[in-house]
Coordinates of C-alpha atoms in Angstrom, one line a residue:
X1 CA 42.3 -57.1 -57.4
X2 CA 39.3 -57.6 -55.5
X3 CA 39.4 -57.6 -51.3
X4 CA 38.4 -61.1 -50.7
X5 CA 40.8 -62.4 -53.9
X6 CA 43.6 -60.5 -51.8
X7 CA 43.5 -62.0 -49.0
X8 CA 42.4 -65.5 -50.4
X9 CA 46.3 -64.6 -52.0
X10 CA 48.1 -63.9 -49.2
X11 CA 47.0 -66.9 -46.5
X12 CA 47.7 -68.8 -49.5
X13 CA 51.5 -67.6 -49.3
X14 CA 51.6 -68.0 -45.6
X15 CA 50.4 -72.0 -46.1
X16 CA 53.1 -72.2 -48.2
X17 CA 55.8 -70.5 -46.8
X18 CA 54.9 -72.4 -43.2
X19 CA 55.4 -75.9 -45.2
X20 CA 58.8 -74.7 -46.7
X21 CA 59.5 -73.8 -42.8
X22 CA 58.2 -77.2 -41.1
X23 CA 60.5 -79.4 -44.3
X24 CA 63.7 -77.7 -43.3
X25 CA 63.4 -77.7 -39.9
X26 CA 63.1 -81.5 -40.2
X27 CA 65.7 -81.7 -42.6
X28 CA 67.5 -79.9 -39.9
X29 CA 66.9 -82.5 -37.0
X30 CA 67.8 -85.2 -39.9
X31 CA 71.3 -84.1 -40.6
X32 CA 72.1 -83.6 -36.9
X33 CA 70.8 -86.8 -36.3
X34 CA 73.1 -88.6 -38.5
X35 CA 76.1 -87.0 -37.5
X36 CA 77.1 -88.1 -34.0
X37 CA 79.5 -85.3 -34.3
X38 CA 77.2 -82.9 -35.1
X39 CA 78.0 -79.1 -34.3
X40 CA 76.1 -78.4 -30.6
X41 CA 75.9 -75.0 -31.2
X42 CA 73.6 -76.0 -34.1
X43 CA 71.5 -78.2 -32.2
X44 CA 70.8 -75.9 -29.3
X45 CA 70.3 -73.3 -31.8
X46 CA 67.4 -75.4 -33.7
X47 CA 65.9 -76.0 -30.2
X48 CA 65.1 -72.7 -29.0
X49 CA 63.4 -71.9 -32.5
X50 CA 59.8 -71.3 -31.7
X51 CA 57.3 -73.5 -33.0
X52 CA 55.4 -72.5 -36.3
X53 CA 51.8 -73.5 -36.9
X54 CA 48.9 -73.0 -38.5
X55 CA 47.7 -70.3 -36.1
X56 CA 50.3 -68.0 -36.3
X57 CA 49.2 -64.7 -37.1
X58 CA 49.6 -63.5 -40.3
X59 CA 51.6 -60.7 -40.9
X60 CA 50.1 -57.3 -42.4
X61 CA 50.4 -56.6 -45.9
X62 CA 53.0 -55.0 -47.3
X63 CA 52.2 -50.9 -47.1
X64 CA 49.2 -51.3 -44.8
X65 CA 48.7 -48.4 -42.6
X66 CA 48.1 -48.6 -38.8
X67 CA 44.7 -46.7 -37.6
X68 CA 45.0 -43.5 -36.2
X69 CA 44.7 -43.1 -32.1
X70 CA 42.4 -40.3 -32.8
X71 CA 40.0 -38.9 -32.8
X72 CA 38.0 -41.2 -30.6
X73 CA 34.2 -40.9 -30.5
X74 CA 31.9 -42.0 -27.7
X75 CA 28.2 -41.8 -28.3
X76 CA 25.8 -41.7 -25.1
X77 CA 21.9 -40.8 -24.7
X78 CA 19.2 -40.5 -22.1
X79 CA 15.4 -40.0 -22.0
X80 CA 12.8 -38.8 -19.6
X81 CA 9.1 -39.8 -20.0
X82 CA 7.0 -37.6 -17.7
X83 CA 3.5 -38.1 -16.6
X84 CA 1.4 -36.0 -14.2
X85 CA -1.9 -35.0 -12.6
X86 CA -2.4 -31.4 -11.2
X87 CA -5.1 -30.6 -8.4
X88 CA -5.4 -27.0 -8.1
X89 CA -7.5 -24.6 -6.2
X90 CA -10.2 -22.5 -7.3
X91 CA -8.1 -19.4 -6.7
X92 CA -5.0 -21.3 -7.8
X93 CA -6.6 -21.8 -11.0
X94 CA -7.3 -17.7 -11.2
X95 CA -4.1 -17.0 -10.2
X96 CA -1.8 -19.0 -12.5
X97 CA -4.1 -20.8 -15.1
X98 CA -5.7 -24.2 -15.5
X99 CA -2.3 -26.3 -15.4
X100 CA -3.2 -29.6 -17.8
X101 CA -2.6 -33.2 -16.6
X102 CA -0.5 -35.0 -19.3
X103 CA 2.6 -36.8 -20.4
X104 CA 5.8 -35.7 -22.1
X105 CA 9.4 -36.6 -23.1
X106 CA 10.9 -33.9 -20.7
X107 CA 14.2 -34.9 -21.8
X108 CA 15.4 -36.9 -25.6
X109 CA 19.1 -36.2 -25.6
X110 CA 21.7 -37.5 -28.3
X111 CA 25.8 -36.6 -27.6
X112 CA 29.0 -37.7 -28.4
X113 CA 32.2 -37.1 -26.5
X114 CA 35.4 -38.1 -27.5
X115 CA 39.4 -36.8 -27.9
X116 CA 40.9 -35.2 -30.9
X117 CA 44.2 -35.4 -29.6
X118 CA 45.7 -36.4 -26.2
X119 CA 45.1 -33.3 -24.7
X120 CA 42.5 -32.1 -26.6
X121 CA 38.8 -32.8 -26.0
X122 CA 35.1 -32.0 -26.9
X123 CA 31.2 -33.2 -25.8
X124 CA 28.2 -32.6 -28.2
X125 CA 24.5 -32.8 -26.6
X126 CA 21.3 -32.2 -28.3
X127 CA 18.1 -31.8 -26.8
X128 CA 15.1 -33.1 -28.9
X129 CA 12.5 -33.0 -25.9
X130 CA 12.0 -29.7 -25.3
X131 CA 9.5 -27.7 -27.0
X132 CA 9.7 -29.7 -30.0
X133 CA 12.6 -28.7 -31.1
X134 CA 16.3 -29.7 -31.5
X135 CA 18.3 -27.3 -29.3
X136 CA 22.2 -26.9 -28.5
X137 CA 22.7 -28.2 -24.6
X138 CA 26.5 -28.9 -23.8
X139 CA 28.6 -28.1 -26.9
X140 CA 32.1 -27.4 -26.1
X141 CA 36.0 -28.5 -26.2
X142 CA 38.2 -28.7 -23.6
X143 CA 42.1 -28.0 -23.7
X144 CA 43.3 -30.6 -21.0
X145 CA 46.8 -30.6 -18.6
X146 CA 47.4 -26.7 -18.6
X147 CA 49.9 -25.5 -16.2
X148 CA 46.0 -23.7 -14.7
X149 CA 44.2 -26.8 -14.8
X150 CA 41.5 -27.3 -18.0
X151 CA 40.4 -24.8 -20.4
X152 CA 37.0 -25.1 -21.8
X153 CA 35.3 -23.1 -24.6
X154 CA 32.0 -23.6 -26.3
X155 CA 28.8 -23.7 -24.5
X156 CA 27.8 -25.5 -21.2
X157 CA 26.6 -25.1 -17.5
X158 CA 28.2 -22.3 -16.4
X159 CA 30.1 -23.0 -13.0
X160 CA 27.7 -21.4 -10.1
X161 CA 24.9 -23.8 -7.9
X162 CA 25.5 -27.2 -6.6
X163 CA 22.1 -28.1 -7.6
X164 CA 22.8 -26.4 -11.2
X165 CA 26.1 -28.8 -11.1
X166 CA 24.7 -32.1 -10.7
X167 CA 23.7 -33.9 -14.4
X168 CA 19.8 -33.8 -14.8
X169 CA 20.5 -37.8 -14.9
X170 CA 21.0 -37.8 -10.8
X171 CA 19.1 -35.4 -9.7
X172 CA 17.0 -36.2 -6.6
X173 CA 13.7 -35.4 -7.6
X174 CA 11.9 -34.5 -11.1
X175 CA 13.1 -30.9 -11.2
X176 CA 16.0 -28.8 -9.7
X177 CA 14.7 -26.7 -7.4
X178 CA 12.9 -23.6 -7.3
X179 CA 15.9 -21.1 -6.8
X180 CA 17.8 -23.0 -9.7
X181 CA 15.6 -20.6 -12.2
X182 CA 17.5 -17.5 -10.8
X183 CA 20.9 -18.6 -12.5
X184 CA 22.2 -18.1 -16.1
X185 CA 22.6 -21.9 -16.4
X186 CA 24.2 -22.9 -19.9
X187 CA 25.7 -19.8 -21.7
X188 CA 28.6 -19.6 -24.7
X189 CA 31.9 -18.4 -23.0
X190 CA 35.5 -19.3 -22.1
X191 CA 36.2 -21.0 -18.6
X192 CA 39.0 -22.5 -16.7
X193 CA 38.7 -25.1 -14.0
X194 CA 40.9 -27.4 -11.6
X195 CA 40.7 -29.5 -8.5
X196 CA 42.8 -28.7 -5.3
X197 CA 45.6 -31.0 -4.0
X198 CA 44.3 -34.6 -3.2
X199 CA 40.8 -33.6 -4.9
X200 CA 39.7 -31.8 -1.7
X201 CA 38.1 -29.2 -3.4
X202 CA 37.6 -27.3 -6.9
X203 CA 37.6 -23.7 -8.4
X204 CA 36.3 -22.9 -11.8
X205 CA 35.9 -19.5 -13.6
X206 CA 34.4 -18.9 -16.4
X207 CA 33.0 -15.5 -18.7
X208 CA 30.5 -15.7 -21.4
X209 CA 27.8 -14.3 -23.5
X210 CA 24.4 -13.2 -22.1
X211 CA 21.7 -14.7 -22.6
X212 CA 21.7 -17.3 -25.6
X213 CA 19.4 -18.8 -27.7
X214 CA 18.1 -22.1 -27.8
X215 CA 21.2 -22.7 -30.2
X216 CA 23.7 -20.9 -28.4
X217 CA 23.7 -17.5 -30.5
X218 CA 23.9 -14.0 -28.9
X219 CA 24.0 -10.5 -30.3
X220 CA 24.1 -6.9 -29.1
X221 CA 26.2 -4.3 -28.8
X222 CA 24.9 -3.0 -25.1
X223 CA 26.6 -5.6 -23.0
X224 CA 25.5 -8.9 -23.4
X225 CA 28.6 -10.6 -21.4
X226 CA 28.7 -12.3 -17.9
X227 CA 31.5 -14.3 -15.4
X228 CA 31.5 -16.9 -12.8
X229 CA 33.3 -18.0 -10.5
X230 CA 32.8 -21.4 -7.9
X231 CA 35.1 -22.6 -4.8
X232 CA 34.3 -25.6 -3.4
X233 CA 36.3 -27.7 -0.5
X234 CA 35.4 -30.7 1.4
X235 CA 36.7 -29.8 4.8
X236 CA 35.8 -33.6 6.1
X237 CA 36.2 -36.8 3.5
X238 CA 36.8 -40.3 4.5
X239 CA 34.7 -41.8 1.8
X240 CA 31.7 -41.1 -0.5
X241 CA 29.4 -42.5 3.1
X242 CA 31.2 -40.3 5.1
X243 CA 32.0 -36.7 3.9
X244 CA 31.1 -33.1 4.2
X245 CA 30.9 -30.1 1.3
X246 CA 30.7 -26.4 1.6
X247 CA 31.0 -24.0 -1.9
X248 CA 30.7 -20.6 -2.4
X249 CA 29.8 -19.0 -5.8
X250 CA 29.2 -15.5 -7.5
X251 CA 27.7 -14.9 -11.1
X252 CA 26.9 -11.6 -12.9
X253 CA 25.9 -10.0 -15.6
X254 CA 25.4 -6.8 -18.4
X255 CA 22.4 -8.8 -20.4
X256 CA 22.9 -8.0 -24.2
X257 CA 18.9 -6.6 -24.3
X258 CA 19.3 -4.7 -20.8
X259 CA 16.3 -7.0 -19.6
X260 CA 16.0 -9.8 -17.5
X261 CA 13.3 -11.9 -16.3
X262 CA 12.6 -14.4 -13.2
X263 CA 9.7 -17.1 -13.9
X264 CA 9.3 -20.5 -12.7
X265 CA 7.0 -23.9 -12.9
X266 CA 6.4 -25.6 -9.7
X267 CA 9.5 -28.0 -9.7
X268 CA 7.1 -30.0 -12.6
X269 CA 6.6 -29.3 -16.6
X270 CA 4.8 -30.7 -19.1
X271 CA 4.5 -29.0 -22.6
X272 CA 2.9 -29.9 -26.2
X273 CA 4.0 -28.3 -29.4
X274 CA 1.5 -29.3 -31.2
X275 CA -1.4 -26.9 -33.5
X276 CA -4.8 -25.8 -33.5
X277 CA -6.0 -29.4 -34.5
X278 CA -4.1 -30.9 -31.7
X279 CA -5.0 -29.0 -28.4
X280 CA -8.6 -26.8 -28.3
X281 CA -7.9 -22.9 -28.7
X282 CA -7.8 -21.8 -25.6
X283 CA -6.1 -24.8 -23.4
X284 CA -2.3 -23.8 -22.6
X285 CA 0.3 -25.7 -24.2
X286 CA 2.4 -26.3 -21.3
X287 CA 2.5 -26.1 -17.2
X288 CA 2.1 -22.4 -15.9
X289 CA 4.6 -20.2 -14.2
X290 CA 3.3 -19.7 -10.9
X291 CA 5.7 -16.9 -10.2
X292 CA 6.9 -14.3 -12.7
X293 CA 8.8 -10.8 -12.5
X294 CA 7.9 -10.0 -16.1
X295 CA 10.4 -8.3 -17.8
X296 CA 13.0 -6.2 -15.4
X297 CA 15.3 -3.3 -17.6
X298 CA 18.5 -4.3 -16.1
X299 CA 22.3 -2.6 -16.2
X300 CA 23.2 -5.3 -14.4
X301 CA 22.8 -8.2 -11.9
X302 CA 24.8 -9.6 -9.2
X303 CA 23.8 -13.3 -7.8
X304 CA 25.7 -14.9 -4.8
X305 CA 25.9 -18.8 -3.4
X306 CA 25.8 -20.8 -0.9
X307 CA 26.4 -24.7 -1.1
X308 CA 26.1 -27.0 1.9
X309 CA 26.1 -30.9 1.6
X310 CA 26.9 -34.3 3.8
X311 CA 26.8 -38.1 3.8
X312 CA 26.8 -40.5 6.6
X313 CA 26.5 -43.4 4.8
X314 CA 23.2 -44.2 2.7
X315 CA 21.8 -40.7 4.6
X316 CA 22.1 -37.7 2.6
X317 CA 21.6 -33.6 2.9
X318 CA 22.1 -30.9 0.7
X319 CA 20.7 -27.2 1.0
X320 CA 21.6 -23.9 -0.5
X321 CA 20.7 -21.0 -0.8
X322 CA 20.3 -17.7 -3.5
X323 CA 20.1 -13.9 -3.5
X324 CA 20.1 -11.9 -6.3
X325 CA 20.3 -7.8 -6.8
X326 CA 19.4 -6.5 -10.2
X327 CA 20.6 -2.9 -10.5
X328 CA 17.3 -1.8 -12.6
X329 CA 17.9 1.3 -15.0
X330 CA 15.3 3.7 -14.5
X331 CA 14.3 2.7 -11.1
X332 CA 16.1 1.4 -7.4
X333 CA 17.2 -1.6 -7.0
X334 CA 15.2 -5.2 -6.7
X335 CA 16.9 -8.2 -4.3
X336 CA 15.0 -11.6 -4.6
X337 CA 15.8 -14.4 -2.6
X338 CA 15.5 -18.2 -2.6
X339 CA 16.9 -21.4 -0.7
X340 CA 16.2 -25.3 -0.6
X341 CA 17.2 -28.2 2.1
X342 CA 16.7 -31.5 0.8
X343 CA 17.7 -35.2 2.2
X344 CA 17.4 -38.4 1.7
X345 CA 17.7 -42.2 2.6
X346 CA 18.9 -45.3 0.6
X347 CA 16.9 -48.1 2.0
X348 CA 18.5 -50.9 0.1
X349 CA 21.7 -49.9 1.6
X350 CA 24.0 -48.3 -1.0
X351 CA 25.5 -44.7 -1.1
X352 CA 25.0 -41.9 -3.7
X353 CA 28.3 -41.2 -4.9
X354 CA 30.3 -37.8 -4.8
X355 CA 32.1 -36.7 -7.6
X356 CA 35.5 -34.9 -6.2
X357 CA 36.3 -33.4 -9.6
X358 CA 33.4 -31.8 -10.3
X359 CA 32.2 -30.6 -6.6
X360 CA 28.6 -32.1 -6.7
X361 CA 26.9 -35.3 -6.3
X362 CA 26.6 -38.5 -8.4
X363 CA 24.3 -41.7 -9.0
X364 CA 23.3 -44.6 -6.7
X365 CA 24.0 -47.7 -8.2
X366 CA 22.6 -50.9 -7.1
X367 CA 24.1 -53.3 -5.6
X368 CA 21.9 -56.0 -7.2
X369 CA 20.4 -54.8 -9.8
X370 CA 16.5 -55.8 -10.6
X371 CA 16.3 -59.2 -12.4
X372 CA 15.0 -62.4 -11.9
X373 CA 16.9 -64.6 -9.0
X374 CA 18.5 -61.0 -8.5
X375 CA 17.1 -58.3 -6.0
X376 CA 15.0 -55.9 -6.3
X377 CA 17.8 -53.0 -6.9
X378 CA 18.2 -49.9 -5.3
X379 CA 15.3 -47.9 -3.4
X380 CA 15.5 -44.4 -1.9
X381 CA 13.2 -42.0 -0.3
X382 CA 13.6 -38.2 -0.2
X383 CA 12.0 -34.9 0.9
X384 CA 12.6 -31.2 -0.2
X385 CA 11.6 -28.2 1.1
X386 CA 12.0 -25.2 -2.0
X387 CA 11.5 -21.4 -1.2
X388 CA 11.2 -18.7 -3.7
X389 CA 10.4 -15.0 -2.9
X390 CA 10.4 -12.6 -6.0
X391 CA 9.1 -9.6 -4.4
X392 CA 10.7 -6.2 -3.6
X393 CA 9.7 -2.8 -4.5
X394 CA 7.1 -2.5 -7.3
X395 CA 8.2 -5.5 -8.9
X396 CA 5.4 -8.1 -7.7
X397 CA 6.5 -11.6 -9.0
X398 CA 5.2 -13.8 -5.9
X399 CA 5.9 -16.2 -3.4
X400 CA 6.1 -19.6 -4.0
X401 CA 7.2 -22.5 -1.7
X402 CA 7.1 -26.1 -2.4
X403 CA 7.1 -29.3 -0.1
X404 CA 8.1 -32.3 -1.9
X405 CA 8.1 -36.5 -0.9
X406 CA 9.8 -38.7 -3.7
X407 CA 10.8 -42.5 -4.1
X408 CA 13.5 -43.5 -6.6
X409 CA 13.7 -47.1 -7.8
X410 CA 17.1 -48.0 -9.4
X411 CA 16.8 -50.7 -11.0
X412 CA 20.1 -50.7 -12.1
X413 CA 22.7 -48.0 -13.3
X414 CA 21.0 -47.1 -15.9
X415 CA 17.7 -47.2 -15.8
X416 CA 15.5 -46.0 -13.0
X417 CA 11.4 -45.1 -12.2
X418 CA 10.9 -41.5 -10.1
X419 CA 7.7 -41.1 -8.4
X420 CA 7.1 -37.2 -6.7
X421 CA 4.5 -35.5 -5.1
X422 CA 5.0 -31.7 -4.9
X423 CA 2.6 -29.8 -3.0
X424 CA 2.8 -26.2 -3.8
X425 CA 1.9 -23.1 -1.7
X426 CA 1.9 -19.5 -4.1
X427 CA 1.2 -16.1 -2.4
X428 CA 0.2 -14.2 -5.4
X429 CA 0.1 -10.4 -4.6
X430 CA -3.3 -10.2 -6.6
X431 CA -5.0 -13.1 -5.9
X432 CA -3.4 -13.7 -2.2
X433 CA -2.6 -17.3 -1.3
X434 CA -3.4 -20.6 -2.9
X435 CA -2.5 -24.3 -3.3
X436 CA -2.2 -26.7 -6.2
X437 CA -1.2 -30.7 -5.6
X438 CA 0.7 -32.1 -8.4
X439 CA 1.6 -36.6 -8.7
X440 CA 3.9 -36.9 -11.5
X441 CA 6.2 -39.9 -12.2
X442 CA 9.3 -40.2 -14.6
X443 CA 11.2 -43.2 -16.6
X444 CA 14.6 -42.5 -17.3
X445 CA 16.8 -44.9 -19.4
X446 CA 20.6 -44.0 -19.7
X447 CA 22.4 -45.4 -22.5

């Protein structure tokens, strides 16, 4: 029998069966009423019967199946839509390229999150901004309310870096800063992570396989593996406007091709994947690495942390800072050092949240947001200072140090406009010391 035909059936029974109800109960009520002596019992009985009408909800048919409580999906998104101008120097331009002015979707990212059972969980993320292709960002499952906390396996940001911890959604300025490039971020491994009593701190330890792809894969047989570990506490915590975060972290590292290489942009990246009919031979298809190692043949590298963060209401500061020693095969060993301080001020009033469980900062969200006969939501101003020193012994990679003034207009939780100007200052050891401006601006919708 047809669906609709079905169910056309079965109200049809319930009409029926309602009417058979409603006659008796009045044939009820008509016997009691003509007999004076009528049983009590009976008519209290026929009182406290609940009414039936048309609205009662029908019952389900007869072998229908309840839906299962899992799994449970949750599907998310975000995009960024970059646009920038560079001014460079004449000698900026020899040492590091002509960088192009353009715009780009730095970030188009598609996930789903959900739980298979009540325990068990998972988060998939793909990334189809970057380089024009769709790549593997978080990918993992987590198995939740071990005696050790939550044990997570797949791929994802590996537990090392305040900066490195906080989503790319709430981030401060365009870019992570410039010692952020020194870490293994996302790698394939196994972790475990917990919180401390009362959330006044968390630990997290994870080991993995060095370095992946852009779709998680790894191979060799000459190392290729890596750990991490992260403590974090919050020795002072009233509220998310008045608390103070310190963290200590430690990653290392056998890479699987016994190489490993330091590079970075200047905290801004553009790129176009298009061909030879697209962009002129010649013209680079993304923003130049101002500082580079090259390739380094590595046994292994050893890269500590250290985190430092406040509030005091809609003020905010965050530095850390980065050292790295790569034990080098056929040569001595290479340190290279970086650090950042960074703060900021909400002048609409609000405060940046702090997420306890995961050790690193939040959003901002608005307390009206942008509408009409609203407010004008959420605005903040911000400054960074970003260091990066890649020098030490015959490996030559450069100095690089960038100032940075931003505004950031929420205009509600989800969507916001960043506006950044980054003014970098690169001592090349060939070309000696140059300057390149750079005005870029971002939309980021959140979905």
């Amino acid at each position: 029998m047809p669906q609709g035909a079905a169910e056309t059936d079965i109200h049809e029974r319930l009409r029926l069966l309602e009417a058979e109800v409603l006659s008796l109960r009045e044939r009820q009520h008509d016997m009691l009423r003509a007999t004076p002596t009528g049983d009590s019992n009976v008519s209290d009985y026929l009182e406290q019967l609940p009414a039936v009408t048309a609205t009662a909800p029908a019952a389900p048919p007869t072998g229908a199946k309840s839906k299962p409580a899992w799994p449970t999906v949750n599907v998310h998104g975000f995009f960024h839509a970059d646009v920038g101008w560079f001014a460079q120097s004449a000698l900026n331009i020899a040492s590091v390229g002509d960088a192009q002015d353009g715009a780009d979707f730095r970030r188009a990212r598609l996930s789903a999150s959900g739980d298979v059972a009540r325990n068990v969980g998972y988060f998939m993320e793909y990334d189809f901004g970057f380089a024009g292709r769709p790549s593997f960002m978080d990918v993992y499952l987590d198995v939740r309310e071990l005696s050790v906390g939550t044990l997570r396996i797949g791929q994802w940001r590996q537990p090392f870096g305040m900066d490195g911890l906080t989503s790319v959604k709430d981030i401060l300025f365009l870019e992570r800063s410039l010692p952020f490039m020194l870490t293994p971020f996302r790698q394939i491994g196994v972790g475990v992570f917990n919180t401390f009593p009362e959330e006044r701190g968390t630990w997290a330890a994870s080991t993995f396989r060095f370095p992946v792809d852009f779709y998680g894969g790894n191979v060799g047989d000459n190392g290729g593996f890596g750990m991490a570990t992260r403590f974090t506490g919050l020795p002072y915590y009233q509220s998310d406007a008045q608390m103070v975060h310190l963290g200590f972290g430690y990653i290392g590292g056998d890479p699987a091709n016994d190489l490993v290489r330091y590079q970075m942009t200047p905290e801004f990246f553009l790129n176009e994947s298009g061909g030879p009919n697209v962009v002129p031979s010649g013209v680079p298809l993304g923003t130049p690495s101002f500082v580079d190692t090259g390739p380094i043949d590595t046994n292994f590298f050893h890269m500590i942390n250290l985190e430092a963060a406040a509030s005091y209401g809609s003020f905010h500061v965050q530095s850390e800072a980065y050292h790295v020693t790569v034990d080098r095969i056929a040569d001595s060993t290479v340190n290279f050092f970086g650090a950042y301080a960074q703060m900021a001020y909400i002048l609409t009033g609000e405060v940046r949240k702090y997420n306890k469980a995961g050790g690193a900062y939040g959003g901002v969200d608005p307390r009206c947001d942008f509408a009409p006969n609203c407010g004008w939501g959420a605005w903040e101003v911000a400054t960074r200072y970003s260091y990066i020193d890649l020098n030490d012994d015959n490996v030559q990679g450069g100095r690089l140090t960038n100032l940075t003034f931003g505004v950031n207009w929420y205009l509600n939780p989800r969507a916001k406009f960043q506006f950044n100007y980054i003014h970098s200052f690169l001592d090349n050891p060939v070309f000696d010391r140059s300057d390149a401006s750079i005005f870029a601006a971002r939309a980021q919708l959140v979905f």
